[in-house]
Every structure is written in structure tokens, then in C-alpha cells.
Amino acid sequence: QVQVVESGGGLVQPGGSLRLSCAASGFTFSSYTMSWYRQAPGKGRELVASISNGGRNTNYAGSVKGRFTISRDNAKNTVYLQMNSLKPEDTAVYYCKAVNYYGTNDYWGQGTQVTVSS
């Protein structure tokens, strides 16, 4: 049974930090590219960051580059998103996605809410 479970969201003040975690099971985690997406109220889902299966390659949306860091621990089947210097516009539900090499299988988590507000 495949499970993708995000955690670590919450309420934080502007300029603060949060670390999101995404724990996966039921598939060969080390063979999957992992990504974080977010969806703000009234907006579409957007890619925030992604990391290759071995962790060597990462990509970031321009709006978060230099503030967010994606990483993974294949021994723990977990991917992380360290978010620093948070802004109100980072407020969204953050989702974790796993996709295999061929793009034929993908799995989503249920999302975790991040709210940046004073």
C-alpha cells in the first residue's frame, strides 16, 4: 500500500522558518524523483522544488530560490523542504509528489497547510 504523508506545516511569522517532511512507503523511494508543490487559495498548484532520485540534482521555482532547500534521505524514505525567510505569499497547502523515472507512476500526499502571517 502506497503512502505519502506530509508533516511540519503550521503558522509562522514573516521572516520565520519551517521544515516540511514527507514520509513515503509502499514503493521504491530511491527510484523516484520527489517534488514539493503548493496551492494557494484561488490559485493553481505550482511546482516549488524537486530533487532527483539520488539527490544530486535539484530544481527550484524562481520565487523560492535562495530561501527554500529540498533534500532527501533515502535510508529513511523521506524528503524535506527547509523554508527560510518566509513571506505571506508563501501561504499555501504544500503537497509532496513522487514520480518514477518514466513518468508512468506518480503518488501524491494529502498536503500540509503553511500559513505565514503576523
Short mmCIF file of N, CA and C in Angstrom, two decimals:
data_model
loop_
_atom_site.label_atom_id
_atom_site.label_comp_id
_atom_site.label_asym_id
_atom_site.label_seq_id
_atom_site.Cartn_x
_atom_site.Cartn_y
_atom_site.Cartn_z
N GLN A 1 0.84 -1.20 0.00
CA GLN A 1 0.00 0.00 0.00
C GLN A 1 0.87 1.25 0.00
N VAL A 2 0.66 2.10 -0.99
CA VAL A 2 1.45 3.32 -1.10
C VAL A 2 0.94 4.37 -0.13
N GLN A 3 1.89 4.99 0.57
CA GLN A 3 1.55 6.11 1.45
C GLN A 3 2.56 7.23 1.25
N VAL A 4 2.06 8.44 1.14
CA VAL A 4 2.88 9.65 1.06
C VAL A 4 2.27 10.63 2.05
N VAL A 5 3.01 10.93 3.11
CA VAL A 5 2.44 11.70 4.21
C VAL A 5 3.32 12.90 4.54
N GLU A 6 2.75 14.09 4.36
CA GLU A 6 3.46 15.33 4.69
C GLU A 6 3.21 15.71 6.15
N SER A 7 4.16 16.42 6.71
CA SER A 7 4.03 16.95 8.05
C SER A 7 4.93 18.17 8.20
N GLY A 8 4.71 18.92 9.28
CA GLY A 8 5.57 20.05 9.57
C GLY A 8 4.98 21.42 9.26
N GLY A 9 3.79 21.45 8.69
CA GLY A 9 3.18 22.74 8.40
C GLY A 9 2.72 23.43 9.67
N GLY A 10 2.30 24.67 9.51
CA GLY A 10 1.81 25.42 10.65
C GLY A 10 1.77 26.91 10.38
N LEU A 11 1.61 27.67 11.44
CA LEU A 11 1.55 29.13 11.37
C LEU A 11 2.91 29.69 11.77
N VAL A 12 3.44 30.58 10.97
CA VAL A 12 4.74 31.17 11.25
C VAL A 12 4.69 32.65 10.87
N GLN A 13 5.47 33.46 11.56
CA GLN A 13 5.52 34.89 11.25
C GLN A 13 6.40 35.14 10.03
N PRO A 14 6.16 36.23 9.32
CA PRO A 14 7.04 36.58 8.20
C PRO A 14 8.49 36.64 8.66
N GLY A 15 9.37 36.09 7.84
CA GLY A 15 10.78 36.02 8.18
C GLY A 15 11.17 34.75 8.91
N GLY A 16 10.18 33.99 9.33
CA GLY A 16 10.44 32.76 10.06
C GLY A 16 10.79 31.58 9.18
N SER A 17 10.93 30.43 9.82
CA SER A 17 11.33 29.20 9.11
C SER A 17 10.42 28.04 9.50
N LEU A 18 10.32 27.11 8.58
CA LEU A 18 9.63 25.84 8.82
C LEU A 18 10.36 24.76 8.04
N ARG A 19 10.29 23.54 8.54
CA ARG A 19 10.79 22.40 7.77
C ARG A 19 9.66 21.40 7.58
N LEU A 20 9.34 21.17 6.31
CA LEU A 20 8.35 20.16 5.98
C LEU A 20 9.03 18.82 5.75
N SER A 21 8.32 17.76 6.11
CA SER A 21 8.79 16.40 5.86
C SER A 21 7.73 15.64 5.07
N CYS A 22 8.20 14.71 4.28
CA CYS A 22 7.30 13.85 3.52
C CYS A 22 7.83 12.43 3.63
N ALA A 23 7.10 11.59 4.34
CA ALA A 23 7.48 10.20 4.54
C ALA A 23 6.72 9.32 3.56
N ALA A 24 7.45 8.46 2.86
CA ALA A 24 6.84 7.62 1.83
C ALA A 24 7.04 6.15 2.14
N SER A 25 6.12 5.34 1.68
CA SER A 25 6.23 3.89 1.82
C SER A 25 5.40 3.21 0.74
N GLY A 26 5.70 1.95 0.50
CA GLY A 26 4.92 1.18 -0.46
C GLY A 26 5.46 1.20 -1.88
N PHE A 27 6.57 1.89 -2.09
CA PHE A 27 7.21 1.88 -3.40
C PHE A 27 8.71 2.09 -3.19
N THR A 28 9.49 1.91 -4.24
CA THR A 28 10.94 2.02 -4.13
C THR A 28 11.33 3.49 -4.17
N PHE A 29 11.36 4.07 -2.99
CA PHE A 29 11.56 5.52 -2.83
C PHE A 29 12.80 6.00 -3.57
N SER A 30 13.89 5.26 -3.49
CA SER A 30 15.16 5.71 -4.06
C SER A 30 15.15 5.74 -5.59
N SER A 31 14.10 5.23 -6.19
CA SER A 31 13.99 5.25 -7.65
C SER A 31 13.11 6.39 -8.16
N TYR A 32 12.56 7.16 -7.26
CA TYR A 32 11.59 8.19 -7.62
C TYR A 32 12.15 9.59 -7.44
N THR A 33 11.85 10.44 -8.40
CA THR A 33 12.05 11.88 -8.23
C THR A 33 10.97 12.38 -7.27
N MET A 34 11.38 13.23 -6.34
CA MET A 34 10.44 13.77 -5.36
C MET A 34 10.31 15.28 -5.55
N SER A 35 9.11 15.75 -5.39
CA SER A 35 8.85 17.17 -5.58
C SER A 35 7.92 17.70 -4.51
N TRP A 36 8.03 19.00 -4.28
CA TRP A 36 7.07 19.74 -3.45
C TRP A 36 6.32 20.68 -4.37
N TYR A 37 5.02 20.68 -4.22
CA TYR A 37 4.13 21.62 -4.90
C TYR A 37 3.38 22.40 -3.83
N ARG A 38 2.78 23.49 -4.26
CA ARG A 38 1.92 24.24 -3.33
C ARG A 38 0.74 24.80 -4.10
N GLN A 39 -0.33 25.02 -3.34
CA GLN A 39 -1.53 25.62 -3.92
C GLN A 39 -2.10 26.62 -2.93
N ALA A 40 -2.10 27.87 -3.35
CA ALA A 40 -2.66 28.95 -2.55
C ALA A 40 -4.15 29.07 -2.86
N PRO A 41 -4.90 29.67 -1.95
CA PRO A 41 -6.35 29.82 -2.18
C PRO A 41 -6.63 30.55 -3.49
N GLY A 42 -7.49 29.95 -4.31
CA GLY A 42 -7.88 30.58 -5.56
C GLY A 42 -6.87 30.49 -6.68
N LYS A 43 -5.79 29.74 -6.45
CA LYS A 43 -4.74 29.61 -7.46
C LYS A 43 -4.50 28.15 -7.81
N GLY A 44 -3.81 27.94 -8.91
CA GLY A 44 -3.48 26.59 -9.33
C GLY A 44 -2.30 26.04 -8.55
N ARG A 45 -2.09 24.74 -8.68
CA ARG A 45 -0.98 24.10 -8.00
C ARG A 45 0.31 24.41 -8.77
N GLU A 46 1.35 24.79 -8.03
CA GLU A 46 2.61 25.13 -8.69
C GLU A 46 3.77 24.33 -8.10
N LEU A 47 4.74 24.04 -8.95
CA LEU A 47 5.93 23.34 -8.51
C LEU A 47 6.82 24.27 -7.70
N VAL A 48 7.23 23.81 -6.54
CA VAL A 48 8.11 24.60 -5.67
C VAL A 48 9.56 24.14 -5.83
N ALA A 49 9.77 22.83 -5.72
CA ALA A 49 11.13 22.29 -5.79
C ALA A 49 11.06 20.81 -6.10
N SER A 50 12.13 20.31 -6.73
CA SER A 50 12.21 18.88 -7.00
C SER A 50 13.64 18.41 -6.79
N ILE A 51 13.77 17.10 -6.55
CA ILE A 51 15.09 16.51 -6.32
C ILE A 51 15.13 15.15 -6.99
N SER A 52 16.23 14.87 -7.66
CA SER A 52 16.37 13.60 -8.37
C SER A 52 16.44 12.43 -7.40
N ASN A 53 16.32 11.24 -7.94
CA ASN A 53 16.22 10.06 -7.08
C ASN A 53 17.44 9.88 -6.18
N GLY A 54 18.62 10.23 -6.69
CA GLY A 54 19.82 10.10 -5.89
C GLY A 54 20.17 11.33 -5.09
N GLY A 55 19.43 12.40 -5.33
CA GLY A 55 19.66 13.64 -4.57
C GLY A 55 20.67 14.58 -5.19
N ARG A 56 21.22 14.20 -6.33
CA ARG A 56 22.29 15.02 -6.90
C ARG A 56 21.76 16.29 -7.56
N ASN A 57 20.58 16.20 -8.17
CA ASN A 57 20.04 17.32 -8.92
C ASN A 57 18.80 17.88 -8.26
N THR A 58 18.76 19.20 -8.15
CA THR A 58 17.61 19.89 -7.58
C THR A 58 17.18 21.03 -8.49
N ASN A 59 15.92 21.37 -8.40
CA ASN A 59 15.36 22.50 -9.15
C ASN A 59 14.41 23.27 -8.25
N TYR A 60 14.36 24.58 -8.46
CA TYR A 60 13.52 25.43 -7.62
C TYR A 60 12.74 26.42 -8.48
N ALA A 61 11.55 26.75 -8.01
CA ALA A 61 10.83 27.86 -8.60
C ALA A 61 11.58 29.15 -8.29
N GLY A 62 11.50 30.09 -9.21
CA GLY A 62 12.23 31.34 -9.01
C GLY A 62 11.83 32.08 -7.75
N SER A 63 10.57 31.94 -7.36
CA SER A 63 10.06 32.67 -6.20
C SER A 63 10.62 32.16 -4.88
N VAL A 64 11.19 30.96 -4.87
CA VAL A 64 11.69 30.40 -3.61
C VAL A 64 13.21 30.17 -3.64
N LYS A 65 13.83 30.36 -4.78
CA LYS A 65 15.25 30.10 -4.91
C LYS A 65 16.04 30.97 -3.93
N GLY A 66 16.95 30.35 -3.21
CA GLY A 66 17.74 31.06 -2.22
C GLY A 66 17.12 31.08 -0.83
N ARG A 67 15.83 30.71 -0.76
CA ARG A 67 15.15 30.70 0.55
C ARG A 67 14.77 29.28 0.99
N PHE A 68 14.43 28.43 0.01
CA PHE A 68 14.00 27.06 0.29
C PHE A 68 15.08 26.07 -0.14
N THR A 69 15.17 24.97 0.59
CA THR A 69 16.11 23.91 0.23
C THR A 69 15.42 22.56 0.31
N ILE A 70 15.49 21.81 -0.78
CA ILE A 70 14.93 20.47 -0.79
C ILE A 70 16.06 19.47 -0.58
N SER A 71 15.77 18.42 0.19
CA SER A 71 16.75 17.37 0.42
C SER A 71 16.01 16.06 0.65
N ARG A 72 16.75 14.98 0.62
CA ARG A 72 16.12 13.67 0.83
C ARG A 72 17.08 12.76 1.57
N ASP A 73 16.47 11.80 2.27
CA ASP A 73 17.22 10.76 2.96
C ASP A 73 16.63 9.43 2.49
N ASN A 74 17.31 8.79 1.57
CA ASN A 74 16.76 7.55 1.00
C ASN A 74 16.75 6.40 2.00
N ALA A 75 17.58 6.49 3.02
CA ALA A 75 17.57 5.46 4.05
C ALA A 75 16.30 5.55 4.91
N LYS A 76 15.74 6.75 4.97
CA LYS A 76 14.53 6.98 5.77
C LYS A 76 13.28 7.14 4.91
N ASN A 77 13.44 7.04 3.59
CA ASN A 77 12.30 7.22 2.66
C ASN A 77 11.58 8.54 2.92
N THR A 78 12.37 9.58 3.09
CA THR A 78 11.81 10.88 3.46
C THR A 78 12.45 12.00 2.64
N VAL A 79 11.63 12.95 2.24
CA VAL A 79 12.10 14.15 1.57
C VAL A 79 11.70 15.35 2.44
N TYR A 80 12.55 16.36 2.43
CA TYR A 80 12.36 17.53 3.28
C TYR A 80 12.29 18.80 2.44
N LEU A 81 11.66 19.81 3.00
CA LEU A 81 11.70 21.14 2.42
C LEU A 81 11.97 22.13 3.56
N GLN A 82 13.18 22.65 3.58
CA GLN A 82 13.53 23.67 4.56
C GLN A 82 13.16 25.02 3.98
N MET A 83 12.31 25.74 4.68
CA MET A 83 11.80 27.02 4.20
C MET A 83 12.25 28.12 5.15
N ASN A 84 13.06 29.03 4.65
CA ASN A 84 13.56 30.16 5.44
C ASN A 84 13.04 31.48 4.86
N SER A 85 13.15 32.52 5.65
CA SER A 85 12.73 33.86 5.22
C SER A 85 11.33 33.83 4.60
N LEU A 86 10.42 33.20 5.30
CA LEU A 86 9.07 33.01 4.77
C LEU A 86 8.34 34.33 4.61
N LYS A 87 7.52 34.38 3.57
CA LYS A 87 6.74 35.57 3.24
C LYS A 87 5.25 35.21 3.25
N PRO A 88 4.39 36.21 3.42
CA PRO A 88 2.95 35.91 3.39
C PRO A 88 2.52 35.22 2.09
N GLU A 89 3.17 35.53 1.00
CA GLU A 89 2.81 34.90 -0.27
C GLU A 89 3.22 33.44 -0.36
N ASP A 90 3.95 32.94 0.63
CA ASP A 90 4.26 31.51 0.69
C ASP A 90 3.12 30.71 1.31
N THR A 91 2.10 31.40 1.81
CA THR A 91 0.95 30.73 2.39
C THR A 91 0.26 29.85 1.36
N ALA A 92 0.11 28.58 1.68
CA ALA A 92 -0.47 27.63 0.75
C ALA A 92 -0.56 26.26 1.43
N VAL A 93 -1.26 25.35 0.75
CA VAL A 93 -1.16 23.95 1.11
C VAL A 93 0.00 23.37 0.31
N TYR A 94 0.92 22.71 1.01
CA TYR A 94 2.10 22.14 0.38
C TYR A 94 1.92 20.63 0.22
N TYR A 95 2.17 20.17 -1.00
CA TYR A 95 1.99 18.76 -1.33
C TYR A 95 3.31 18.13 -1.75
N CYS A 96 3.44 16.87 -1.44
CA CYS A 96 4.60 16.07 -1.84
C CYS A 96 4.17 15.14 -2.97
N LYS A 97 5.04 15.02 -3.96
CA LYS A 97 4.74 14.16 -5.11
C LYS A 97 5.94 13.27 -5.41
N ALA A 98 5.65 12.03 -5.70
CA ALA A 98 6.66 11.08 -6.15
C ALA A 98 6.36 10.67 -7.58
N VAL A 99 7.37 10.64 -8.44
CA VAL A 99 7.17 10.22 -9.82
C VAL A 99 8.34 9.33 -10.23
N ASN A 100 8.03 8.26 -10.96
CA ASN A 100 9.10 7.35 -11.35
C ASN A 100 9.85 7.88 -12.57
N TYR A 101 10.88 7.18 -12.95
CA TYR A 101 11.78 7.66 -14.00
C TYR A 101 11.06 7.90 -15.32
N TYR A 102 10.11 7.01 -15.62
CA TYR A 102 9.43 7.11 -16.92
C TYR A 102 8.20 8.02 -16.85
N GLY A 103 7.87 8.50 -15.69
CA GLY A 103 6.69 9.34 -15.55
C GLY A 103 5.39 8.57 -15.65
N THR A 104 5.45 7.27 -15.49
CA THR A 104 4.25 6.46 -15.64
C THR A 104 3.53 6.22 -14.32
N ASN A 105 4.21 6.45 -13.22
CA ASN A 105 3.59 6.31 -11.90
C ASN A 105 3.83 7.57 -11.10
N ASP A 106 2.81 8.08 -10.48
CA ASP A 106 3.02 9.19 -9.56
C ASP A 106 2.07 9.06 -8.37
N TYR A 107 2.56 9.54 -7.25
CA TYR A 107 1.82 9.47 -5.99
C TYR A 107 1.87 10.83 -5.31
N TRP A 108 0.72 11.21 -4.74
CA TRP A 108 0.60 12.50 -4.05
C TRP A 108 0.26 12.28 -2.59
N GLY A 109 0.74 13.19 -1.76
CA GLY A 109 0.30 13.22 -0.39
C GLY A 109 -0.96 14.05 -0.25
N GLN A 110 -1.45 14.15 0.99
CA GLN A 110 -2.72 14.84 1.24
C GLN A 110 -2.53 16.32 1.48
N GLY A 111 -1.28 16.75 1.66
CA GLY A 111 -0.98 18.16 1.84
C GLY A 111 -0.86 18.57 3.28
N THR A 112 -0.10 19.64 3.50
CA THR A 112 0.03 20.23 4.82
C THR A 112 -0.03 21.75 4.69
N GLN A 113 -0.79 22.39 5.57
CA GLN A 113 -1.03 23.84 5.46
C GLN A 113 0.14 24.63 6.04
N VAL A 114 0.59 25.59 5.29
CA VAL A 114 1.58 26.56 5.76
C VAL A 114 0.95 27.94 5.68
N THR A 115 0.93 28.63 6.81
CA THR A 115 0.38 29.98 6.87
C THR A 115 1.44 30.92 7.40
N VAL A 116 1.73 31.96 6.64
CA VAL A 116 2.72 32.96 7.04
C VAL A 116 1.97 34.26 7.31
N SER A 117 1.92 34.62 8.56
CA SER A 117 1.13 35.79 8.95
C SER A 117 1.61 36.32 10.29
N SER A 118 1.49 37.63 10.44
CA SER A 118 1.83 38.23 11.73
C SER A 118 0.59 38.37 12.60
#
